[in-house]
Amino acid sequence: MTDSSSAPLHHRYLIVGAGPAGLQLSYYLQQAGCDYQTLERADTPGEFFRRFPRHRGLISLNKVHTVSTDPEIRLRWDWNSLLHEPFTLPFSDYSREYYPGADDLVRYLADFADHHRLAIRYRTAVERVEKTAGGFLVHTADQVYSCECLIMATGWGQPNVPDVPGVEHAVGYEAMSTDPTDYAGQRVLILGKGNSAFETASAILGQAAMVHLASPRPMRLAWNTKHPGDVRGHHGAVMDSYQFKTLHSVLDCVIDEIKPVGDRFEVHLTYTHADGETAVMEYETVLRCTGFAMDTSVFDASARPRMVPSGRLPLTRPDWQSADVDGLYFAGTLAQDRDFKKASSAFIDGFRYNLRALTALLRERYDGVPLAYEKVAADADSLTTTVLDRVNWSSALWTQFEFLVDALVVDSGTGQVRHYQDLPEDHVVQRFHDERHYYTFGLRWGRDAYSDVFAIERHPQPDRAAESAFIHPVVRRYRHGELVEELHLLEDLLAEWRRPDRHVQPLLDFFATDLARP
C-alpha cells in the first residue's frame, strides 16, 4: 500500500501502460526532451500480446517485399513497426511472415524499449487515480506520482461480457482451451462474430462436429468495410463451411438464455431475420468471444472518464483528451471512439501516427511549443504540388484514411498558406473554425453500397472521380467550420496520383477557381 506520508514524485507527463502505444508515446516524448515517466504493471513491455490472440497469430500485415525502396512508403504495408529515426528496428527483422506471430511482436517491443532506453518503471501497477487542481495523483503500491498530464495507454483491461442470461456458463476467450482436440466431436456455440470468434472457429473447425457463431447483427467483412478489425479473408474456411452445408453456421440471432442441462447446454435464441422465429439448440460447449473493454476501476470519482454508450471505450475530444476530465488523455486502442470501425486507430499501424500528432498537441499545451507548419505560396501550382507530393508519399494519410488529414490555411493578408500535417480532421475543423478559408486533404474510400466489391463498375473520367470505389485523394474546402466544396481525384490501382489529365489538371483548376473567390 502507498505510504501517503512520502512526497509525490512529480513528472509533467505520466503514461500508464508499456504496450505498443505506451512505447510509441514514450519514444516521442523522450525525443522531444519532455519530462515523462511510464508505468507498467508487468515485467516487460507488451503484456497483452503475451496472452492474446489466444492462437498466437496476428492479423496485422507484414509485407516484407514491396516495389518501393522508400522507407516512408513501405510503412504503408508494415503494420507492426513503431516509428523511430533512424529507422533501425523494422519489424521485418523479427518476422518474414505475412501474418506474423504474436511472440515475434513481444520480442520486438522489448527490444524497442531497450534500444531507446525509454523511462519505464516495470512491476508498477496503478492502484488509484485521483484528479487534483494541478493535475493528477497516481497511486501505486510503493509510490505516489503527481503529473500535469496523464495518458492512459493500458489497452484492453477486461473481457466484454454481454448481458445474456446464463452467460456465466460460457467459457471466456481469455480462459478457453486452445487445443482443438478438446472440442473433438462436440457441438460448439461461439458467442460473437469478430476476429476472436473467427480465430477460434478456424482453429477447431476440423475437430468440432458443429460450430455456430452467433450475434444479433450480421458479420462485418473487412473487404466490404475496409476496416482491418472486421472479419478478415483468411478466415474464409469458416464461411465456406457455412455455405457448403457442413452444419457449421453463422447465425444472426439474439441469445435469450443459456441453460445447463446435464452434460450439455440448451440455448434459447430468436433469429434476427426470420419473422421472430425462435429455436432451442443443444451444445456441449459455449465459448464467449465478444471482445474486450476498458477497465475503469483505478479511477476514483474525481477522475472517472465518461464512456461511450457501450461502456467499452472512453469518450474523447478531437485531441484525444477525455470528454469530461481535463488533462486526461488516451492512447492506442483506447483512443478509437472517433473513428471506431473505420480507420486503424485501434492498431499499431494507425495509432503510431495518432500519437505523433498527440505529442505535438501535448507539447503545444504543456510546453508552449507552437504546432509546426510549413509555408506554401497561395497559388494553384504550389498547392497542387503540395497536395500531390503528400498523398503520393505519406504513410500516415494512407493508413489513417478518412481520419488524419493535412490542413492548408490561407492567409489572404500575407499571400501565404500554412501547411499542417497529419491532424485529425475533426480537430482541424474545430481548431480553425474562425478561419474563413482553409482546406483539408487526405485519402478516402468510395462508400457506396456495392452489391459485389469484386465487381464494381468503374468510371475513369475525372468529372466522375467522386464515384471512385478504391482509396483516392479528396480535398475539402471549409469556411468557418462549414464544408463548402469538395474535390475527388480519380482512384489509381497502384496508388499513384500524378497523371496530368486525371489528377494534376483537375486539382490545378480547383485551386485556381477557389482561390479567386472573394
Short mmCIF file of C-alpha atoms in Angstrom, two decimals:
data_model
loop_
_atom_site.label_atom_id
_atom_site.label_comp_id
_atom_site.label_asym_id
_atom_site.label_seq_id
_atom_site.Cartn_x
_atom_site.Cartn_y
_atom_site.Cartn_z
CA MET A 1 0.00 0.00 0.00
CA THR A 2 1.23 3.51 -0.79
CA ASP A 3 2.89 5.43 2.01
CA SER A 4 0.81 8.61 1.99
CA SER A 5 3.41 10.43 4.10
CA SER A 6 6.02 10.42 1.31
CA ALA A 7 6.06 13.31 -1.13
CA PRO A 8 4.65 12.52 -4.61
CA LEU A 9 7.20 12.03 -7.35
CA HIS A 10 6.36 14.62 -10.00
CA HIS A 11 6.58 14.43 -13.79
CA ARG A 12 4.87 16.66 -16.30
CA TYR A 13 3.67 13.65 -18.27
CA LEU A 14 2.76 10.28 -16.83
CA ILE A 15 1.98 7.36 -19.16
CA VAL A 16 0.26 4.27 -17.81
CA GLY A 17 0.99 1.16 -19.86
CA ALA A 18 4.00 -0.03 -21.85
CA GLY A 19 2.28 -1.78 -24.71
CA PRO A 20 2.85 -0.60 -28.28
CA ALA A 21 1.06 2.73 -27.68
CA GLY A 22 2.86 3.44 -24.41
CA LEU A 23 6.22 2.70 -26.04
CA GLN A 24 5.49 4.84 -29.08
CA LEU A 25 4.38 7.82 -26.99
CA SER A 26 7.32 7.37 -24.61
CA TYR A 27 9.66 7.49 -27.60
CA TYR A 28 8.10 10.69 -28.97
CA LEU A 29 8.17 12.48 -25.61
CA GLN A 30 11.73 11.36 -24.97
CA GLN A 31 12.89 12.57 -28.38
CA ALA A 32 11.30 15.94 -27.61
CA GLY A 33 13.16 16.19 -24.30
CA CYS A 34 9.97 16.09 -22.24
CA ASP A 35 9.71 15.23 -18.56
CA TYR A 36 7.83 11.92 -18.61
CA GLN A 37 7.60 8.59 -16.82
CA THR A 38 5.89 5.40 -17.99
CA LEU A 39 4.44 2.90 -15.51
CA GLU A 40 3.92 -0.75 -16.44
CA ARG A 41 2.49 -3.42 -14.14
CA ALA A 42 4.22 -6.34 -15.91
CA ASP A 43 7.90 -7.27 -16.02
CA THR A 44 8.30 -6.43 -19.70
CA PRO A 45 6.53 -4.45 -22.44
CA GLY A 46 3.58 -5.76 -24.42
CA GLU A 47 2.00 -7.93 -21.73
CA PHE A 48 -1.31 -8.13 -23.64
CA PHE A 49 0.41 -9.82 -26.57
CA ARG A 50 1.90 -12.47 -24.32
CA ARG A 51 -1.66 -13.79 -23.92
CA PHE A 52 -3.54 -12.60 -26.98
CA PRO A 53 -4.50 -13.51 -29.56
CA ARG A 54 -5.01 -16.91 -27.97
CA HIS A 55 -3.99 -18.88 -31.05
CA ARG A 56 -0.91 -16.62 -31.42
CA GLY A 57 -1.47 -15.46 -34.98
CA LEU A 58 -1.68 -11.71 -35.61
CA ILE A 59 -3.99 -10.17 -38.22
CA SER A 60 -1.63 -7.24 -38.83
CA LEU A 61 0.11 -7.48 -42.19
CA ASN A 62 3.86 -7.72 -42.55
CA LYS A 63 4.51 -7.14 -46.24
CA VAL A 64 8.27 -7.55 -46.43
CA HIS A 65 8.65 -7.28 -50.20
CA THR A 66 7.34 -4.18 -51.97
CA VAL A 67 8.08 -2.40 -55.23
CA SER A 68 9.22 0.73 -53.38
CA THR A 69 12.53 1.27 -51.62
CA ASP A 70 11.29 4.44 -49.88
CA PRO A 71 11.01 3.68 -46.14
CA GLU A 72 8.01 6.01 -45.76
CA ILE A 73 6.03 4.32 -48.50
CA ARG A 74 7.00 0.85 -47.26
CA LEU A 75 5.40 1.69 -43.92
CA ARG A 76 2.03 1.61 -45.67
CA TRP A 77 2.27 -2.18 -45.61
CA ASP A 78 4.26 -2.60 -42.40
CA TRP A 79 1.53 -2.76 -39.79
CA ASN A 80 3.71 -3.65 -36.81
CA SER A 81 6.75 -1.36 -36.65
CA LEU A 82 6.84 1.55 -34.25
CA LEU A 83 8.07 4.83 -35.72
CA HIS A 84 11.59 5.96 -34.90
CA GLU A 85 14.51 7.72 -36.56
CA PRO A 86 16.82 6.46 -37.86
CA PHE A 87 14.61 3.50 -38.75
CA THR A 88 16.96 0.80 -37.48
CA LEU A 89 14.41 -1.54 -35.87
CA PRO A 90 11.90 -2.58 -38.54
CA PHE A 91 9.54 -5.35 -37.51
CA SER A 92 10.52 -7.26 -40.66
CA ASP A 93 13.79 -8.13 -38.90
CA TYR A 94 11.72 -10.16 -36.43
CA SER A 95 9.40 -11.99 -38.82
CA ARG A 96 9.21 -12.52 -42.57
CA GLU A 97 5.70 -13.96 -42.36
CA TYR A 98 2.81 -12.09 -44.00
CA TYR A 99 0.72 -12.80 -40.88
CA PRO A 100 3.35 -12.84 -38.14
CA GLY A 101 3.13 -14.46 -34.73
CA ALA A 102 2.37 -12.61 -31.52
CA ASP A 103 5.57 -13.87 -29.92
CA ASP A 104 7.58 -12.04 -32.58
CA LEU A 105 5.80 -8.81 -31.66
CA VAL A 106 6.57 -9.36 -27.98
CA ARG A 107 10.28 -9.70 -28.79
CA TYR A 108 10.16 -6.63 -30.97
CA LEU A 109 8.52 -4.45 -28.31
CA ALA A 110 11.06 -5.49 -25.66
CA ASP A 111 13.95 -4.67 -27.98
CA PHE A 112 12.41 -1.32 -28.93
CA ALA A 113 12.13 -0.28 -25.27
CA ASP A 114 15.70 -1.39 -24.51
CA HIS A 115 17.20 0.13 -27.66
CA HIS A 116 15.77 3.56 -26.94
CA ARG A 117 16.27 3.32 -23.16
CA LEU A 118 12.76 4.50 -22.50
CA ALA A 119 11.89 5.70 -19.00
CA ILE A 120 9.68 2.79 -17.99
CA ARG A 121 9.20 1.56 -14.46
CA TYR A 122 8.14 -2.08 -14.58
CA ARG A 123 6.29 -4.11 -11.93
CA THR A 124 4.41 -0.93 -11.04
CA ALA A 125 0.66 -1.40 -11.08
CA VAL A 126 -1.52 1.69 -10.77
CA GLU A 127 -4.00 1.24 -7.93
CA ARG A 128 -5.82 4.55 -7.92
CA VAL A 129 -6.04 7.76 -9.94
CA GLU A 130 -7.44 10.98 -8.49
CA LYS A 131 -7.89 14.44 -10.01
CA THR A 132 -6.31 17.45 -8.33
CA ALA A 133 -6.30 21.17 -9.02
CA GLY A 134 -2.92 20.89 -10.72
CA GLY A 135 -3.38 17.59 -12.49
CA PHE A 136 -3.46 14.08 -11.07
CA LEU A 137 -2.21 11.88 -8.28
CA VAL A 138 -1.44 8.33 -9.35
CA HIS A 139 -1.10 5.80 -6.55
CA THR A 140 0.97 2.63 -6.84
CA ALA A 141 1.92 0.11 -4.16
CA ASP A 142 5.07 1.95 -3.06
CA GLN A 143 4.92 5.44 -4.57
CA VAL A 144 2.54 8.28 -5.33
CA TYR A 145 3.16 10.11 -8.59
CA SER A 146 1.87 13.54 -9.50
CA CYS A 147 1.57 14.87 -13.03
CA GLU A 148 0.00 17.67 -15.01
CA CYS A 149 -0.94 15.38 -17.88
CA LEU A 150 -1.98 11.74 -17.56
CA ILE A 151 -2.08 9.49 -20.62
CA MET A 152 -3.74 6.09 -20.30
CA ALA A 153 -2.20 3.60 -22.72
CA THR A 154 -3.31 0.48 -20.89
CA GLY A 155 -5.13 -1.17 -23.77
CA TRP A 156 -7.99 -3.52 -23.13
CA GLY A 157 -8.28 -4.30 -19.45
CA GLN A 158 -11.10 -6.81 -19.14
CA PRO A 159 -13.40 -9.04 -21.20
CA ASN A 160 -16.52 -7.54 -22.69
CA VAL A 161 -19.28 -9.73 -21.28
CA PRO A 162 -22.67 -9.37 -22.99
CA ASP A 163 -25.85 -9.13 -20.95
CA VAL A 164 -27.19 -12.61 -21.70
CA PRO A 165 -29.00 -14.74 -19.12
CA GLY A 166 -26.74 -17.68 -18.36
CA VAL A 167 -23.63 -16.16 -19.96
CA GLU A 168 -21.67 -17.24 -16.88
CA HIS A 169 -21.86 -20.79 -18.26
CA ALA A 170 -19.84 -19.77 -21.32
CA VAL A 171 -16.07 -20.14 -21.21
CA GLY A 172 -14.36 -16.83 -21.99
CA TYR A 173 -11.91 -16.33 -24.84
CA GLU A 174 -9.34 -15.41 -22.21
CA ALA A 175 -9.70 -18.80 -20.44
CA MET A 176 -10.74 -21.34 -23.09
CA SER A 177 -8.59 -24.24 -24.22
CA THR A 178 -6.69 -23.62 -27.43
CA ASP A 179 -6.16 -27.33 -28.08
CA PRO A 180 -8.51 -28.17 -30.97
CA THR A 181 -8.78 -31.82 -29.89
CA ASP A 182 -10.55 -30.70 -26.70
CA TYR A 183 -13.55 -29.94 -28.93
CA ALA A 184 -13.47 -33.17 -30.95
CA GLY A 185 -16.96 -34.36 -31.79
CA GLN A 186 -18.64 -31.53 -29.89
CA ARG A 187 -21.32 -29.09 -30.85
CA VAL A 188 -19.82 -25.67 -30.08
CA LEU A 189 -21.55 -22.32 -29.87
CA ILE A 190 -19.29 -19.26 -30.15
CA LEU A 191 -20.81 -16.00 -28.93
CA GLY A 192 -19.54 -13.26 -31.24
CA LYS A 193 -18.64 -12.74 -34.88
CA GLY A 194 -15.48 -10.67 -34.66
CA ASN A 195 -11.92 -11.76 -35.30
CA SER A 196 -11.52 -13.56 -31.97
CA ALA A 197 -14.65 -15.59 -32.75
CA PHE A 198 -13.48 -16.47 -36.26
CA GLU A 199 -9.95 -17.14 -35.00
CA THR A 200 -11.43 -19.66 -32.56
CA ALA A 201 -13.79 -21.20 -35.11
CA SER A 202 -10.97 -21.60 -37.64
CA ALA A 203 -8.85 -23.42 -35.07
CA ILE A 204 -11.49 -26.01 -34.16
CA LEU A 205 -13.23 -26.39 -37.50
CA GLY A 206 -11.62 -29.74 -38.25
CA GLN A 207 -12.37 -31.21 -34.83
CA ALA A 208 -15.79 -29.99 -33.73
CA ALA A 209 -18.88 -31.73 -35.05
CA MET A 210 -20.69 -28.43 -35.37
CA VAL A 211 -19.58 -24.82 -34.87
CA HIS A 212 -22.07 -21.97 -34.70
CA LEU A 213 -21.06 -18.32 -34.42
CA ALA A 214 -23.86 -16.12 -33.12
CA SER A 215 -24.60 -12.44 -32.57
CA PRO A 216 -27.61 -10.20 -33.28
CA ARG A 217 -26.05 -8.36 -36.21
CA PRO A 218 -24.56 -9.69 -39.46
CA MET A 219 -20.83 -10.21 -39.61
CA ARG A 220 -18.79 -7.31 -40.95
CA LEU A 221 -16.36 -8.42 -43.63
CA ALA A 222 -13.23 -6.32 -43.90
CA TRP A 223 -13.28 -6.39 -47.68
CA ASN A 224 -16.64 -4.60 -47.52
CA THR A 225 -15.97 -2.19 -44.66
CA LYS A 226 -12.24 -1.52 -45.31
CA HIS A 227 -11.72 -1.76 -41.54
CA PRO A 228 -8.84 -4.10 -40.57
CA GLY A 229 -10.58 -5.04 -37.32
CA ASP A 230 -13.53 -6.62 -39.10
CA VAL A 231 -13.57 -10.25 -40.22
CA ARG A 232 -10.62 -10.89 -42.48
CA GLY A 233 -10.48 -13.01 -45.60
CA HIS A 234 -8.06 -15.58 -44.19
CA HIS A 235 -10.96 -16.93 -42.11
CA GLY A 236 -12.71 -17.88 -45.34
CA ALA A 237 -12.81 -21.60 -44.45
CA VAL A 238 -15.46 -20.86 -41.82
CA MET A 239 -17.66 -19.06 -44.33
CA ASP A 240 -17.06 -21.77 -46.93
CA SER A 241 -18.17 -24.39 -44.43
CA TYR A 242 -21.37 -22.44 -43.77
CA GLN A 243 -22.25 -22.17 -47.45
CA PHE A 244 -21.24 -25.77 -48.26
CA LYS A 245 -23.77 -27.28 -45.84
CA THR A 246 -21.33 -28.78 -43.34
CA LEU A 247 -23.61 -27.70 -40.44
CA HIS A 248 -21.03 -25.16 -39.36
CA SER A 249 -23.06 -21.94 -39.39
CA VAL A 250 -23.02 -18.19 -38.84
CA LEU A 251 -26.23 -17.14 -37.08
CA ASP A 252 -27.82 -13.71 -36.80
CA CYS A 253 -29.79 -14.13 -33.59
CA VAL A 254 -30.38 -12.89 -30.07
CA ILE A 255 -29.32 -15.35 -27.38
CA ASP A 256 -32.25 -15.33 -24.97
CA GLU A 257 -30.83 -17.78 -22.43
CA ILE A 258 -28.09 -20.35 -21.87
CA LYS A 259 -29.26 -23.22 -19.65
CA PRO A 260 -27.12 -26.11 -18.41
CA VAL A 261 -28.94 -29.41 -18.82
CA GLY A 262 -26.89 -32.39 -17.70
CA ASP A 263 -23.69 -32.57 -19.75
CA ARG A 264 -24.83 -30.06 -22.36
CA PHE A 265 -26.39 -26.63 -22.73
CA GLU A 266 -29.76 -25.65 -24.07
CA VAL A 267 -29.52 -22.31 -25.81
CA HIS A 268 -32.74 -20.41 -26.45
CA LEU A 269 -32.46 -17.95 -29.32
CA THR A 270 -34.52 -15.67 -31.52
CA TYR A 271 -33.44 -15.26 -35.14
CA THR A 272 -32.91 -11.67 -36.26
CA HIS A 273 -34.11 -12.03 -39.86
CA ALA A 274 -36.80 -14.70 -39.63
CA ASP A 275 -40.07 -13.06 -38.62
CA GLY A 276 -39.33 -13.61 -34.93
CA GLU A 277 -38.66 -17.33 -35.24
CA THR A 278 -37.30 -18.89 -32.05
CA ALA A 279 -35.33 -22.09 -31.52
CA VAL A 280 -33.71 -24.17 -28.81
CA MET A 281 -30.29 -25.55 -29.76
CA GLU A 282 -28.10 -28.01 -27.89
CA TYR A 283 -24.33 -27.64 -27.47
CA GLU A 284 -21.64 -29.36 -25.43
CA THR A 285 -19.57 -26.17 -25.21
CA VAL A 286 -20.37 -22.45 -25.28
CA LEU A 287 -17.46 -20.05 -25.81
CA ARG A 288 -17.62 -16.30 -25.25
CA CYS A 289 -15.59 -14.41 -27.89
CA THR A 290 -17.15 -10.96 -27.60
CA GLY A 291 -14.08 -8.77 -27.35
CA PHE A 292 -12.73 -6.60 -24.59
CA ALA A 293 -13.47 -3.39 -22.69
CA MET A 294 -11.53 -0.75 -20.83
CA ASP A 295 -11.06 -1.31 -17.09
CA THR A 296 -12.01 1.90 -15.27
CA SER A 297 -11.67 0.55 -11.73
CA VAL A 298 -8.48 2.55 -10.97
CA PHE A 299 -10.26 5.90 -11.36
CA ASP A 300 -11.88 7.43 -8.32
CA ALA A 301 -14.99 9.58 -8.74
CA SER A 302 -12.96 12.74 -9.39
CA ALA A 303 -11.14 11.23 -12.39
CA ARG A 304 -13.52 8.67 -13.86
CA PRO A 305 -13.96 9.40 -17.58
CA ARG A 306 -17.24 9.38 -19.42
CA MET A 307 -17.59 6.32 -21.64
CA VAL A 308 -19.21 5.63 -25.00
CA PRO A 309 -22.74 4.15 -24.77
CA SER A 310 -21.46 0.56 -24.90
CA GLY A 311 -19.21 1.23 -21.91
CA ARG A 312 -16.23 -0.31 -23.68
CA LEU A 313 -14.25 2.83 -24.54
CA PRO A 314 -13.72 6.34 -23.19
CA LEU A 315 -15.37 9.25 -24.95
CA THR A 316 -12.72 11.61 -26.30
CA ARG A 317 -12.43 15.09 -27.75
CA PRO A 318 -10.71 15.84 -31.08
CA ASP A 319 -7.33 15.99 -29.26
CA TRP A 320 -7.75 12.52 -27.69
CA GLN A 321 -8.49 14.11 -24.33
CA SER A 322 -11.25 12.77 -22.12
CA ALA A 323 -14.59 14.38 -22.90
CA ASP A 324 -15.07 15.41 -19.27
CA VAL A 325 -11.76 15.06 -17.34
CA ASP A 326 -9.34 17.85 -18.19
CA GLY A 327 -5.76 16.70 -18.68
CA LEU A 328 -6.65 13.02 -19.03
CA TYR A 329 -5.71 11.63 -22.46
CA PHE A 330 -5.94 8.22 -24.07
CA ALA A 331 -3.51 6.49 -26.39
CA GLY A 332 -3.60 3.44 -28.60
CA THR A 333 -6.50 1.03 -28.67
CA LEU A 334 -8.41 3.03 -26.06
CA ALA A 335 -8.43 6.10 -28.31
CA GLN A 336 -10.53 4.80 -31.17
CA ASP A 337 -14.01 6.09 -30.39
CA ARG A 338 -13.90 8.85 -33.01
CA ASP A 339 -13.12 6.50 -35.90
CA PHE A 340 -14.49 3.30 -34.41
CA LYS A 341 -14.67 0.54 -37.02
CA LYS A 342 -13.37 2.91 -39.70
CA ALA A 343 -9.64 3.71 -39.92
CA SER A 344 -6.85 1.98 -37.97
CA SER A 345 -6.73 3.87 -34.67
CA ALA A 346 -7.16 0.57 -32.81
CA PHE A 347 -3.98 -0.86 -34.35
CA ILE A 348 -0.26 -0.10 -34.33
CA ASP A 349 -0.21 0.97 -37.96
CA GLY A 350 -2.81 3.65 -37.19
CA PHE A 351 -2.16 4.86 -33.67
CA ARG A 352 1.58 5.30 -34.23
CA TYR A 353 0.62 8.32 -36.36
CA ASN A 354 -2.11 9.46 -33.99
CA LEU A 355 0.48 9.52 -31.20
CA ARG A 356 2.85 11.62 -33.27
CA ALA A 357 0.05 14.18 -33.61
CA LEU A 358 -0.89 13.83 -29.94
CA THR A 359 2.71 14.55 -28.93
CA ALA A 360 2.64 17.80 -30.90
CA LEU A 361 -0.67 18.82 -29.29
CA LEU A 362 0.59 17.97 -25.79
CA ARG A 363 3.79 19.94 -26.29
CA GLU A 364 1.75 22.88 -27.52
CA ARG A 365 -0.44 22.84 -24.42
CA TYR A 366 2.03 21.91 -21.68
CA ASP A 367 5.43 23.01 -23.02
CA GLY A 368 4.42 26.07 -25.00
CA VAL A 369 5.78 24.71 -28.29
CA PRO A 370 3.69 26.03 -31.22
CA LEU A 371 2.19 23.49 -33.56
CA ALA A 372 4.58 23.18 -36.50
CA TYR A 373 3.64 24.16 -40.03
CA GLU A 374 5.30 24.94 -43.34
CA LYS A 375 4.63 27.97 -45.51
CA VAL A 376 3.34 27.49 -49.04
CA ALA A 377 2.58 30.14 -51.62
CA ALA A 378 -1.14 30.76 -52.10
CA ASP A 379 -1.25 29.87 -55.77
CA ALA A 380 -2.69 26.89 -57.61
CA ASP A 381 0.67 25.49 -58.75
CA SER A 382 2.20 25.46 -55.28
CA LEU A 383 -0.87 23.99 -53.59
CA THR A 384 -1.26 21.32 -56.26
CA THR A 385 2.37 20.27 -55.85
CA THR A 386 1.98 20.16 -52.06
CA VAL A 387 -1.15 18.03 -52.15
CA LEU A 388 0.10 15.54 -54.73
CA ASP A 389 3.50 15.18 -53.07
CA ARG A 390 1.87 14.36 -49.75
CA VAL A 391 -0.86 11.94 -50.88
CA ASN A 392 1.63 10.05 -53.03
CA TRP A 393 4.14 9.68 -50.18
CA SER A 394 2.61 9.89 -46.71
CA SER A 395 2.06 6.60 -44.89
CA ALA A 396 0.01 8.42 -42.22
CA LEU A 397 -2.62 9.64 -44.69
CA TRP A 398 -2.66 6.21 -46.31
CA THR A 399 -3.17 4.24 -43.12
CA GLN A 400 -5.41 6.70 -41.31
CA PHE A 401 -7.72 7.30 -44.25
CA GLU A 402 -10.82 9.39 -43.51
CA PHE A 403 -9.36 10.40 -40.13
CA LEU A 404 -5.95 12.09 -40.37
CA VAL A 405 -5.60 14.89 -42.89
CA ASP A 406 -3.28 17.74 -43.79
CA ALA A 407 -4.60 21.28 -43.44
CA LEU A 408 -3.96 24.28 -45.68
CA VAL A 409 -4.92 27.55 -44.00
CA VAL A 410 -5.00 30.54 -46.36
CA ASP A 411 -3.83 33.89 -45.03
CA SER A 412 -5.11 36.44 -47.51
CA GLY A 413 -3.11 39.21 -45.87
CA THR A 414 0.32 37.63 -46.42
CA GLY A 415 -0.33 35.64 -49.57
CA GLN A 416 0.88 32.54 -47.74
CA VAL A 417 -0.70 29.25 -46.77
CA ARG A 418 0.12 27.46 -43.52
CA HIS A 419 0.50 23.73 -44.15
CA TYR A 420 -0.12 21.48 -41.12
CA GLN A 421 0.43 17.74 -41.40
CA ASP A 422 -1.29 14.63 -40.03
CA LEU A 423 -4.02 16.01 -37.80
CA PRO A 424 -7.48 14.56 -37.11
CA GLU A 425 -9.96 16.23 -39.43
CA ASP A 426 -12.39 16.98 -36.58
CA HIS A 427 -9.54 18.71 -34.73
CA VAL A 428 -8.70 20.78 -37.82
CA VAL A 429 -12.31 21.88 -38.24
CA GLN A 430 -12.53 22.83 -34.56
CA ARG A 431 -9.10 24.47 -34.40
CA PHE A 432 -9.57 26.67 -37.46
CA HIS A 433 -13.26 27.37 -37.00
CA ASP A 434 -12.68 31.13 -37.09
CA GLU A 435 -10.78 30.97 -40.38
CA ARG A 436 -12.77 31.79 -43.49
CA HIS A 437 -10.58 29.92 -45.97
CA TYR A 438 -8.91 26.59 -45.31
CA TYR A 439 -8.66 23.15 -46.83
CA THR A 440 -8.15 19.62 -45.65
CA PHE A 441 -6.84 16.84 -47.83
CA GLY A 442 -6.35 13.14 -47.29
CA LEU A 443 -7.43 9.78 -48.63
CA ARG A 444 -10.90 8.27 -48.66
CA TRP A 445 -12.68 5.18 -49.91
CA GLY A 446 -15.80 5.12 -52.01
CA ARG A 447 -18.65 4.37 -49.62
CA ASP A 448 -21.48 3.42 -51.95
CA ALA A 449 -23.41 0.25 -51.20
CA TYR A 450 -21.73 -2.08 -53.70
CA SER A 451 -23.53 -5.37 -54.28
CA ASP A 452 -20.20 -7.08 -55.00
CA VAL A 453 -16.95 -5.34 -54.05
CA PHE A 454 -15.07 -7.55 -56.52
CA ALA A 455 -17.23 -6.47 -59.48
CA ILE A 456 -17.58 -2.70 -59.23
CA GLU A 457 -18.34 -0.84 -62.43
CA ARG A 458 -15.69 1.89 -62.77
CA HIS A 459 -15.95 5.28 -64.49
CA PRO A 460 -12.39 6.51 -65.12
CA GLN A 461 -13.25 10.06 -66.10
CA PRO A 462 -12.02 12.99 -63.97
CA ASP A 463 -15.50 14.50 -63.70
CA ARG A 464 -16.75 11.24 -62.16
CA ALA A 465 -13.93 10.88 -59.64
CA ALA A 466 -16.39 11.17 -56.73
CA GLU A 467 -17.68 7.74 -57.78
CA SER A 468 -14.25 6.14 -57.21
CA ALA A 469 -14.54 2.99 -55.09
CA PHE A 470 -10.85 2.48 -54.32
CA ILE A 471 -8.88 4.72 -51.96
CA HIS A 472 -8.27 8.12 -53.56
CA PRO A 473 -7.38 11.73 -52.65
CA VAL A 474 -10.09 14.14 -51.52
CA VAL A 475 -9.66 17.88 -50.97
CA ARG A 476 -12.22 19.73 -48.86
CA ARG A 477 -12.71 23.48 -48.59
CA TYR A 478 -14.06 24.88 -45.31
CA ARG A 479 -15.31 28.28 -44.25
CA HIS A 480 -15.76 28.89 -40.52
CA GLY A 481 -16.15 25.18 -39.88
CA GLU A 482 -18.62 24.61 -42.70
CA LEU A 483 -17.75 22.32 -45.60
CA VAL A 484 -18.40 24.35 -48.75
CA GLU A 485 -16.58 22.49 -51.53
CA GLU A 486 -15.11 19.03 -52.16
CA LEU A 487 -12.91 17.63 -54.92
CA HIS A 488 -12.23 13.93 -55.53
CA LEU A 489 -9.31 12.76 -57.65
CA LEU A 490 -9.61 9.53 -59.59
CA GLU A 491 -8.61 6.25 -57.99
CA ASP A 492 -5.49 4.52 -59.24
CA LEU A 493 -4.65 0.81 -58.99
CA LEU A 494 -1.06 1.49 -57.91
CA ALA A 495 -1.99 4.47 -55.73
CA GLU A 496 -0.01 6.85 -57.90
CA TRP A 497 -1.93 10.06 -58.35
CA ARG A 498 0.17 12.12 -60.77
CA ARG A 499 -1.42 11.71 -64.18
CA PRO A 500 -1.72 15.12 -65.84
CA ASP A 501 -5.24 14.58 -67.12
CA ARG A 502 -6.68 12.70 -64.14
CA HIS A 503 -5.00 14.32 -61.16
CA VAL A 504 -2.82 17.35 -61.88
CA GLN A 505 -5.14 19.41 -64.08
CA PRO A 506 -8.34 18.84 -62.06
CA LEU A 507 -6.51 19.90 -58.91
CA LEU A 508 -4.97 22.96 -60.60
CA ASP A 509 -8.38 24.01 -61.88
CA PHE A 510 -9.96 23.52 -58.45
CA PHE A 511 -7.43 25.68 -56.64
CA ALA A 512 -7.33 28.34 -59.37
CA THR A 513 -11.11 28.74 -59.20
CA ASP A 514 -11.40 28.58 -55.43
CA LEU A 515 -8.52 30.96 -54.64
CA ALA A 516 -10.09 33.56 -56.95
CA ARG A 517 -13.30 33.63 -54.92
CA PRO A 518 -13.72 36.54 -52.51
#
